Amino acid sequence: YTFFNETSRHNYEIDFLLSNGIKVSAIELKSAGVAKHNSLDAFSEKYSSQLEKAILLSQKDKTFTNGIYYYPIYMGILF
């Protein structure tokens, strides 16, 4: 899913959206570092009333920080 970034010429991109009735979970996949996740942050802010979970799959351990669920890539099959 892509949506317009009002502050630059680049669009935001969310890798996967999973629907659970009227709520959605946004999933971003990162193969390297997780320090920057601007698209996931912008999506979470813009669609906060429809968002069930913001999920970031990466090479890092499972954790929850600042409203984002972090999971190792291999756990992506659970969604």
Short mmCIF file of C-alpha atoms in Angstrom, two decimals:
data_model
loop_
_atom_site.label_atom_id
_atom_site.label_comp_id
_atom_site.label_asym_id
_atom_site.label_seq_id
_atom_site.Cartn_x
_atom_site.Cartn_y
_atom_site.Cartn_z
CA TYR A 1 0.00 0.00 0.00
CA THR A 2 1.38 3.42 -0.90
CA PHE A 3 0.18 6.82 0.20
CA PHE A 4 1.27 10.40 -0.39
CA ASN A 5 3.98 11.99 1.72
CA GLU A 6 3.01 15.64 2.07
CA THR A 7 6.52 16.77 3.09
CA SER A 8 8.52 15.32 0.19
CA ARG A 9 8.16 13.92 -3.31
CA HIS A 10 8.50 10.34 -2.13
CA ASN A 11 5.50 8.24 -1.22
CA TYR A 12 5.19 6.13 1.90
CA GLU A 13 4.95 2.37 1.41
CA ILE A 14 3.55 -0.33 3.67
CA ASP A 15 4.55 -3.84 2.64
CA PHE A 16 1.44 -5.72 3.83
CA LEU A 17 -1.98 -4.91 5.24
CA LEU A 18 -4.00 -7.58 7.03
CA SER A 19 -7.70 -7.02 7.60
CA ASN A 20 -9.48 -8.18 10.72
CA GLY A 21 -13.03 -6.95 10.16
CA ILE A 22 -12.97 -3.16 10.41
CA LYS A 23 -9.39 -2.98 11.75
CA VAL A 24 -6.13 -3.53 9.85
CA SER A 25 -2.60 -4.49 10.84
CA ALA A 26 0.21 -2.78 8.96
CA ILE A 27 3.31 -4.90 8.37
CA GLU A 28 6.68 -3.50 7.34
CA LEU A 29 9.54 -5.82 6.40
CA LYS A 30 13.12 -4.66 6.98
CA SER A 31 16.09 -6.72 5.87
CA ALA A 32 18.63 -4.48 7.59
CA GLY A 33 18.37 -1.94 10.41
CA VAL A 34 15.12 -0.95 12.05
CA ALA A 35 16.13 2.53 13.16
CA LYS A 36 14.03 4.20 10.46
CA HIS A 37 10.45 3.17 9.82
CA ASN A 38 8.92 6.42 8.58
CA SER A 39 6.23 4.73 6.49
CA LEU A 40 4.98 2.65 9.41
CA ASP A 41 4.99 5.69 11.69
CA ALA A 42 3.10 7.83 9.16
CA PHE A 43 0.54 5.08 8.50
CA SER A 44 0.01 4.57 12.24
CA GLU A 45 -0.64 8.27 12.71
CA LYS A 46 -2.84 8.76 9.65
CA TYR A 47 -5.01 5.67 10.17
CA SER A 48 -4.86 5.34 13.96
CA SER A 49 -8.60 4.77 14.33
CA GLN A 50 -8.51 1.81 11.91
CA LEU A 51 -5.18 0.37 13.05
CA GLU A 52 -5.15 -2.81 15.12
CA LYS A 53 -1.34 -3.34 15.15
CA ALA A 54 1.78 -1.86 13.61
CA ILE A 55 4.24 -4.71 13.02
CA LEU A 56 7.87 -4.55 11.93
CA LEU A 57 9.55 -7.77 10.79
CA SER A 58 13.35 -7.67 10.89
CA GLN A 59 16.42 -9.51 12.10
CA LYS A 60 15.93 -8.18 15.64
CA ASP A 61 14.40 -9.93 18.64
CA LYS A 62 10.73 -9.81 19.60
CA THR A 63 9.79 -6.64 21.48
CA PHE A 64 7.18 -3.88 21.74
CA THR A 65 8.30 -0.24 21.64
CA ASN A 66 6.42 3.00 20.98
CA GLY A 67 3.32 1.26 19.66
CA ILE A 68 5.20 -1.02 17.25
CA TYR A 69 5.47 -4.78 17.60
CA TYR A 70 8.90 -6.00 16.48
CA TYR A 71 9.25 -9.63 15.40
CA PRO A 72 12.06 -11.63 13.78
CA ILE A 73 11.42 -12.29 10.08
CA TYR A 74 10.93 -16.01 10.64
CA MET A 75 7.86 -15.24 12.78
CA GLY A 76 6.14 -13.55 9.84
CA ILE A 77 4.46 -16.83 8.96
CA LEU A 78 2.33 -16.42 12.10
CA PHE A 79 0.44 -13.52 10.62
#
